[in-house]
Coordinates of C-alpha atoms in Angstrom, one line a residue:
M229 CA 135.6 116.0 50.5
N230 CA 133.2 114.1 48.1
Q231 CA 131.7 115.8 45.2
P232 CA 127.8 115.3 45.0
D233 CA 126.9 113.4 41.9
D234 CA 124.6 116.0 40.5
T235 CA 127.0 118.7 40.7
P236 CA 129.9 118.9 38.2
A237 CA 133.2 120.2 39.7
P238 CA 133.7 123.7 38.8
I239 CA 135.7 124.5 35.5
P240 CA 138.7 127.0 36.1
E241 CA 138.9 129.8 33.4
D242 CA 142.5 128.5 33.1
A243 CA 142.8 124.9 32.9
R244 CA 146.2 124.7 34.4
E245 CA 144.8 126.1 37.5
V246 CA 143.3 123.8 40.0
T247 CA 139.8 124.1 41.6
E248 CA 139.3 124.4 45.7
Y249 CA 137.9 120.8 45.1
Q250 CA 140.9 119.3 43.5
R251 CA 143.0 121.1 46.0
E252 CA 141.1 119.6 48.9
E253 CA 141.2 116.3 47.2
Q254 CA 144.8 116.4 46.7
D255 CA 145.6 117.3 50.3
Q256 CA 143.4 114.3 51.6
L257 CA 145.4 112.1 49.2
E258 CA 148.9 113.4 50.2
H259 CA 147.8 112.9 53.9
Q260 CA 145.9 109.9 53.8
H261 CA 148.7 107.7 55.6
D262 CA 150.0 110.2 58.0
D263 CA 150.1 109.0 61.6
P264 CA 149.1 112.0 63.7
D265 CA 151.0 110.4 66.8
A266 CA 154.1 109.9 65.3
P267 CA 157.1 111.6 67.1
G268 CA 157.9 114.9 65.2
T269 CA 154.8 115.3 63.5
Q270 CA 153.7 118.7 65.2
Q271 CA 157.3 120.2 64.7
T272 CA 157.7 122.6 61.9
Q273 CA 161.0 123.4 60.3
G274 CA 161.5 126.2 62.7
D275 CA 161.2 124.2 65.6
I276 CA 164.2 122.0 64.8
A277 CA 167.6 123.1 65.8
D278 CA 169.8 124.0 62.7
E279 CA 173.2 121.9 63.2
S280 CA 174.1 122.3 59.7
S281 CA 176.9 125.1 60.0
R282 CA 179.1 122.8 62.3

């Protein structure tokens, strides 16, 4: 999400809290190299068998 140049990012009341813009930007950065066709990408932890109790 690109922030328009003429509109500054909103400043949170508490600077330790992230803004919605920062949250979206971080989400894009964390997933920029994800491969949507990779095996297991659509699986969640609940979909995978738990074999740790053996």
